[in-house]
Amino acid sequence: MTKYIFITGGVVSSLGKGIVAASLGSILESRKLSVSLIKLDPYINVDPGTMSPSQHGEVFVTYDGAETDLDLGHYERFVNYKTGRASNYTTGQIYDSVLRRERKGEYLGSTVQVIPHITDEIILNIKKGSFDKDICIVEIGGTVGDIESLPFIEAIRQMGVEYGRDLVSYIHLTLVPYIKAANEIKTKPTQHSVKEIRSIGIQPDVLVCRSERMISVDDKKKIALFTNVEAKAVINSIDVEDIYEVPLLLHEQGLDDIIVEKLNLSCDKASLKDWLNYKNKRNDIKNKINIKIIAKYANYTESYKSLNEAIKHAGVHSGVDVDIEYVDAEKLEGNDFSVLENAGGIIVPGGFGDRGIEGKINAVKFARENNVPFLGICLGMQAAVIEFSRNVCKLKNANSTEFNKKCNYPVIALIEEWLDKKGSVEYRDKNSNIGGTMRLGEQECIIKKGSNIYKAYEAEAIFERHRHRYEFNNDYRDSLEKKGLIISGTSTDQTLVEVIELKGHSWFVGCQFHPEFTSKPTTGHPLFKAFVKEIRDKK
Ligand code: GLN
């Protein structure tokens, strides 16, 4: 039977609950326990797919095509478990299903209320998302005391009562601030936060205290006394240089042993050699390279969370520190490309909408003409196709129909726009197996031998995740190939172009999928490693 660990947060947001959840998951996996993870988000949106990345950060795409909170990305970078549609629930989703049931008359005339109907729905979904693993770690978004998170907290309280305390454990994250003037850390906010969660009926088993400095044994005792938590279960999570040190930090303080004891688990000892190996490699970095990312949200790098992490992982595994610089795409819409002159490599990442698109296309041109290693991801690949069509194939004003519905040469278009000309329409609507109007989630890609992408993956078939509506228009496949575009990856039936490269350029890869979602710190991602090594070794 699955045992649950619920992680709540208090005092302030952004304490890194997601990292603690993911780190604990990773340690428990190393103890040979199977682990699943769930994130509960208190906001009303049904999913974050339509939320602005500048407000909410990146939308993380799971293998099964769910558009989810970026915390799921953290989870997948730490654990082997693959999250999916059932790993992220928002208040909006919970209410949506309760209202649907109500309309169908499933509540048999009773008054539908937060308790028990909303809380029952939450519990049902937690159980569903646990996938019968040994351990299910559930992170509750927001801070205890917020109006929005109350039904979630109530639901997890009920689960503690229903299952009993050797099946359910609670970890509460708080802040222990350091006051410079007094040269002291302050435990009061933690005391208040635990008081708050206890008033709802939850007694935490473990406190993870975020602080700038180590908390002394005396302070731990004091916190323990005021919060009714054992002193050894007051864990210190000090600021670290690199988030991937958190599993080591938590394990050193015995967090996993406390959980194993509380939940009465029988399992192996932890083995954190992958994390140690990562740390050693990171400490051994000798050289530096730089990558310029041409982006719409140049000031909101949380919008490109997985991309930043994937580059960092590849750097560590290639022995280089990567200096990532975001360049505002709109600044490249004129004739001044001086900011690109010292670029080691250029990335045009994924994106939606036409803001800055001409600047992105100009950046592709710069990379192509100056033999700068280039990686175009999703929209970045589409920008590369547009650039090549315009400037090499002389298809004047070639474009994507996303940006110009009526252009003469729609080299990127919606699938129904280019297929229906041939009489075989494939509509991508909500009933098609591709999902919604977007191509979402993991799909297989067949790779051409000898290409740069083949050298990177060393495989003829790969699986990567998609999130886009538009596709390379097959009407232009032959003419572009004749001029030197290489189609080095396609869908299994070869109808969709997945990867493009350029003849005569040392490393120019555009992929329709998002490789950044599957990069792990402990191994690095093959495509990013190949890109980074190309920059590192370029003469
Ligand atoms: N806007 C483009 C499309 O929908 C690219 C999307 C993306 O880069 N994720 O096809």
Coordinates of C-alpha atoms in Angstrom, one line a residue, residues 238-526:
I238 CA 21.0 26.3 4.0
D239 CA 21.4 28.2 0.8
V240 CA 23.6 26.2 -1.5
E241 CA 25.5 27.3 -4.6
D242 CA 23.9 24.6 -6.7
I243 CA 20.4 23.0 -6.1
Y244 CA 21.8 19.6 -7.1
E245 CA 23.6 19.6 -3.7
V246 CA 20.3 19.5 -1.8
P247 CA 19.9 15.7 -1.9
L248 CA 23.4 15.4 -0.3
L249 CA 22.6 18.1 2.2
L250 CA 19.3 16.5 3.3
H251 CA 20.7 13.0 3.5
E252 CA 23.7 14.2 5.6
Q253 CA 21.2 15.4 8.2
G254 CA 19.3 12.1 8.2
L255 CA 16.0 13.3 6.6
D256 CA 15.5 10.0 4.8
D257 CA 16.2 7.9 7.9
I258 CA 13.6 9.9 9.8
I259 CA 11.0 9.3 7.1
V260 CA 11.9 5.6 6.9
E261 CA 11.5 5.3 10.6
K262 CA 8.3 7.3 10.8
L263 CA 6.7 5.3 7.9
N264 CA 8.1 2.1 9.1
L265 CA 9.7 1.2 5.8
S266 CA 12.1 -1.6 5.2
C267 CA 14.5 -0.7 2.5
D268 CA 18.2 -0.4 1.4
K269 CA 20.7 2.2 2.5
A270 CA 20.9 5.4 0.4
S271 CA 23.5 5.6 -2.3
L272 CA 24.0 9.1 -3.6
K273 CA 27.0 8.4 -5.9
D274 CA 25.4 10.0 -8.9
W275 CA 25.0 13.2 -7.0
L276 CA 28.5 13.0 -5.6
N277 CA 29.8 12.4 -9.1
Y278 CA 27.9 15.4 -10.4
K279 CA 29.3 17.6 -7.6
N280 CA 32.9 16.4 -8.3
K281 CA 32.5 17.1 -12.0
R282 CA 31.1 20.5 -11.3
N283 CA 34.0 21.3 -9.0
D284 CA 36.4 20.2 -11.7
I285 CA 35.3 22.6 -14.4
K286 CA 38.2 24.3 -16.1
N287 CA 36.9 26.3 -19.1
K288 CA 34.2 28.7 -19.9
I289 CA 32.1 29.1 -23.0
N290 CA 29.2 31.4 -23.7
I291 CA 25.8 30.9 -25.3
K292 CA 23.4 33.6 -26.4
I293 CA 19.7 32.8 -26.2
I294 CA 17.5 35.0 -28.5
A295 CA 14.3 35.3 -26.6
K296 CA 11.0 37.0 -26.1
Y297 CA 11.1 37.0 -22.3
A298 CA 14.8 38.0 -22.0
N299 CA 14.1 39.3 -18.5
Y300 CA 12.2 36.3 -17.2
T301 CA 14.6 33.5 -17.3
E302 CA 12.2 31.3 -15.2
S303 CA 10.3 31.1 -18.5
Y304 CA 13.2 29.0 -19.9
K305 CA 13.8 27.0 -16.7
S306 CA 14.4 23.6 -18.3
L307 CA 16.5 25.1 -21.0
N308 CA 18.8 26.8 -18.5
E309 CA 19.1 23.6 -16.6
A310 CA 19.8 21.5 -19.7
I311 CA 22.6 23.8 -20.7
K312 CA 24.1 23.7 -17.2
H313 CA 24.0 19.9 -17.1
A314 CA 25.7 19.7 -20.5
G315 CA 28.3 22.1 -19.3
V316 CA 29.1 20.1 -16.2
H317 CA 29.4 16.9 -18.3
S318 CA 31.6 18.6 -20.8
G319 CA 33.9 20.3 -18.2
V320 CA 32.8 23.8 -19.0
D321 CA 31.1 26.6 -17.2
V322 CA 28.4 28.1 -19.5
D323 CA 27.8 31.7 -19.4
I324 CA 24.2 32.1 -20.7
E325 CA 23.2 35.5 -22.0
Y326 CA 19.6 36.3 -22.9
V327 CA 19.3 38.7 -25.8
D328 CA 16.0 40.5 -26.4
A329 CA 14.9 39.3 -29.9
E330 CA 13.3 42.7 -30.6
K331 CA 16.8 44.3 -30.3
L332 CA 17.9 42.3 -33.4
E333 CA 15.2 43.5 -35.7
G334 CA 17.4 46.2 -37.2
N335 CA 20.9 45.9 -38.7
D336 CA 23.0 45.9 -35.6
F337 CA 24.1 42.4 -34.7
S338 CA 27.2 43.4 -32.7
V339 CA 25.8 41.7 -29.6
L340 CA 26.1 38.3 -31.4
E341 CA 29.7 38.8 -32.4
N342 CA 31.4 37.1 -29.5
A343 CA 28.7 34.4 -29.2
G344 CA 30.2 30.9 -28.7
G345 CA 26.8 29.4 -29.7
I346 CA 23.4 30.7 -30.4
I347 CA 20.0 29.2 -29.3
V348 CA 16.6 30.3 -30.5
P349 CA 14.2 28.7 -28.1
G350 CA 10.6 27.8 -28.3
G351 CA 7.9 30.4 -28.2
F352 CA 4.5 31.6 -29.4
G353 CA 3.4 34.8 -31.1
D354 CA 5.2 37.2 -33.4
R355 CA 6.9 39.4 -31.0
G356 CA 10.6 39.5 -31.8
I357 CA 10.3 36.9 -34.6
E358 CA 12.2 38.9 -37.2
G359 CA 15.0 39.3 -34.7
K360 CA 15.1 35.6 -34.2
I361 CA 15.2 35.0 -37.9
N362 CA 18.1 37.5 -38.1
A363 CA 20.0 35.7 -35.4
V364 CA 19.6 32.4 -37.4
K365 CA 21.0 34.2 -40.4
F366 CA 24.0 35.4 -38.4
A367 CA 24.7 31.8 -37.1
R368 CA 24.3 30.3 -40.6
E369 CA 26.6 32.8 -42.3
N370 CA 29.2 32.9 -39.6
N371 CA 29.3 29.2 -38.9
V372 CA 28.3 29.7 -35.3
P373 CA 27.1 26.5 -33.6
F374 CA 23.3 26.9 -33.6
L375 CA 20.4 25.1 -31.9
G376 CA 16.9 26.0 -32.8
I377 CA 14.2 24.5 -30.6
C378 CA 10.6 24.3 -31.9
L379 CA 9.9 27.9 -32.9
G380 CA 13.7 28.2 -33.2
M381 CA 13.7 25.4 -35.8
Q382 CA 10.7 27.1 -37.6
A383 CA 12.7 30.4 -37.7
A384 CA 15.6 28.5 -39.2
V385 CA 13.4 27.1 -42.0
I386 CA 11.9 30.6 -42.7
E387 CA 15.4 32.1 -42.8
F388 CA 16.7 29.4 -45.1
S389 CA 13.7 29.8 -47.4
R390 CA 14.0 33.5 -47.6
N391 CA 17.8 34.0 -47.9
V392 CA 19.0 30.8 -49.5
C393 CA 16.0 29.6 -51.6
K394 CA 15.0 33.2 -52.4
L395 CA 11.4 32.6 -51.5
K396 CA 10.6 36.2 -50.8
N397 CA 8.8 36.9 -47.5
A398 CA 8.5 33.2 -46.7
N399 CA 6.9 32.8 -43.3
S400 CA 4.9 30.8 -40.9
T401 CA 1.2 31.2 -41.1
E402 CA 1.3 31.8 -37.4
F403 CA 2.8 35.2 -38.3
N404 CA 1.3 35.9 -41.7
K405 CA -1.8 34.0 -42.7
K406 CA -1.6 35.2 -46.3
C407 CA 2.1 34.9 -47.1
N408 CA 3.1 33.6 -50.6
Y409 CA 5.4 30.9 -49.2
P410 CA 4.0 29.4 -46.1
V411 CA 7.0 27.2 -45.3
I412 CA 5.6 26.6 -41.8
A413 CA 1.9 26.1 -41.5
L414 CA -0.9 24.3 -39.7
I415 CA -1.0 20.7 -40.7
E416 CA -4.5 21.1 -42.2
E417 CA -3.4 24.1 -44.2
W418 CA -0.8 22.1 -46.1
L419 CA -2.4 18.7 -46.2
D420 CA -5.8 19.7 -47.5
K421 CA -4.2 21.0 -50.8
K422 CA -3.5 17.4 -51.6
G423 CA -7.0 16.3 -50.7
S424 CA -6.1 14.4 -47.6
V425 CA -7.0 16.6 -44.7
E426 CA -5.8 15.7 -41.3
Y427 CA -7.6 18.0 -38.9
R428 CA -5.9 18.4 -35.5
D429 CA -8.9 18.9 -33.4
K430 CA -9.8 17.8 -29.9
N431 CA -10.8 14.4 -31.2
S432 CA -7.6 13.6 -33.1
N433 CA -5.1 11.4 -31.4
I434 CA -2.5 14.2 -31.3
G435 CA -4.4 16.0 -28.5
G436 CA -6.2 19.3 -28.6
T437 CA -5.1 21.6 -31.4
M438 CA -1.5 21.2 -30.3
R439 CA 0.9 18.4 -30.8
L440 CA 1.8 17.6 -27.2
G441 CA 3.9 15.1 -25.4
E442 CA 6.4 12.4 -26.3
Q443 CA 6.7 11.1 -29.8
E444 CA 9.1 9.0 -31.7
C445 CA 11.6 10.5 -34.1
I446 CA 13.6 8.6 -36.7
I447 CA 17.1 9.9 -37.2
K448 CA 19.2 9.9 -40.4
K449 CA 22.6 8.1 -39.9
G450 CA 25.7 10.3 -40.1
S451 CA 23.9 13.5 -39.2
N452 CA 24.9 15.7 -36.3
I453 CA 21.8 14.7 -34.4
Y454 CA 22.7 11.0 -35.0
K455 CA 26.2 11.6 -33.7
A456 CA 24.7 13.3 -30.6
Y457 CA 22.2 10.6 -29.7
E458 CA 24.0 7.6 -31.2
A459 CA 20.6 6.2 -32.0
E460 CA 18.3 5.8 -35.0
A461 CA 15.1 6.4 -33.0
I462 CA 14.6 8.7 -30.1
F463 CA 11.6 9.9 -28.1
E464 CA 11.2 13.6 -27.3
R465 CA 8.4 15.9 -26.2
H466 CA 6.4 18.3 -28.4
R467 CA 4.3 21.4 -27.7
H468 CA 3.4 23.2 -30.9
R469 CA 0.7 23.7 -33.5
Y470 CA 2.6 24.5 -36.6
E471 CA 4.7 22.2 -38.8
F472 CA 7.3 22.2 -41.6
N473 CA 5.2 22.4 -44.8
N474 CA 5.9 19.3 -46.9
D475 CA 5.2 21.2 -50.1
Y476 CA 8.6 22.9 -49.7
R477 CA 10.5 19.8 -48.6
D478 CA 12.1 19.0 -52.0
S479 CA 13.0 22.6 -53.0
L480 CA 14.6 23.3 -49.6
E481 CA 16.5 20.0 -49.6
K482 CA 17.9 20.8 -53.1
K483 CA 19.4 24.0 -51.8
G484 CA 21.2 22.3 -48.9
L485 CA 18.7 21.8 -46.1
I486 CA 19.1 18.4 -44.5
I487 CA 16.1 16.7 -43.0
S488 CA 17.8 14.6 -40.4
G489 CA 14.8 13.6 -38.3
T490 CA 11.2 12.7 -39.2
S491 CA 8.1 11.2 -37.6
T492 CA 8.0 7.4 -37.9
D493 CA 5.7 7.6 -41.0
Q494 CA 8.1 10.3 -42.4
T495 CA 5.2 12.8 -42.9
L496 CA 6.4 15.3 -40.3
V497 CA 9.8 17.0 -40.3
E498 CA 11.3 16.8 -36.9
V499 CA 15.0 17.8 -37.3
I500 CA 16.8 20.0 -39.9
E501 CA 20.5 20.6 -40.4
L502 CA 22.5 22.5 -43.0
K503 CA 25.0 21.3 -45.5
G504 CA 28.3 23.1 -45.1
H505 CA 27.7 24.3 -41.6
S506 CA 29.7 22.6 -38.8
W507 CA 26.9 22.3 -36.3
F508 CA 23.4 23.7 -37.1
V509 CA 20.5 21.8 -35.7
G510 CA 16.8 22.7 -35.5
C511 CA 14.4 20.4 -33.8
Q512 CA 10.7 20.5 -33.7
F513 CA 10.7 18.9 -30.2
H514 CA 11.8 20.2 -26.9
P515 CA 14.9 18.3 -25.8
E516 CA 15.3 20.5 -22.7
F517 CA 12.4 18.7 -20.9
T518 CA 14.3 15.4 -20.6
S519 CA 17.8 16.6 -19.5
K520 CA 19.0 15.2 -16.2
P521 CA 21.9 16.6 -14.2
T522 CA 23.4 13.2 -13.4
T523 CA 23.8 12.3 -17.1
G524 CA 23.3 15.5 -19.2
H525 CA 21.2 15.4 -22.4
P526 CA 22.9 14.1 -25.6

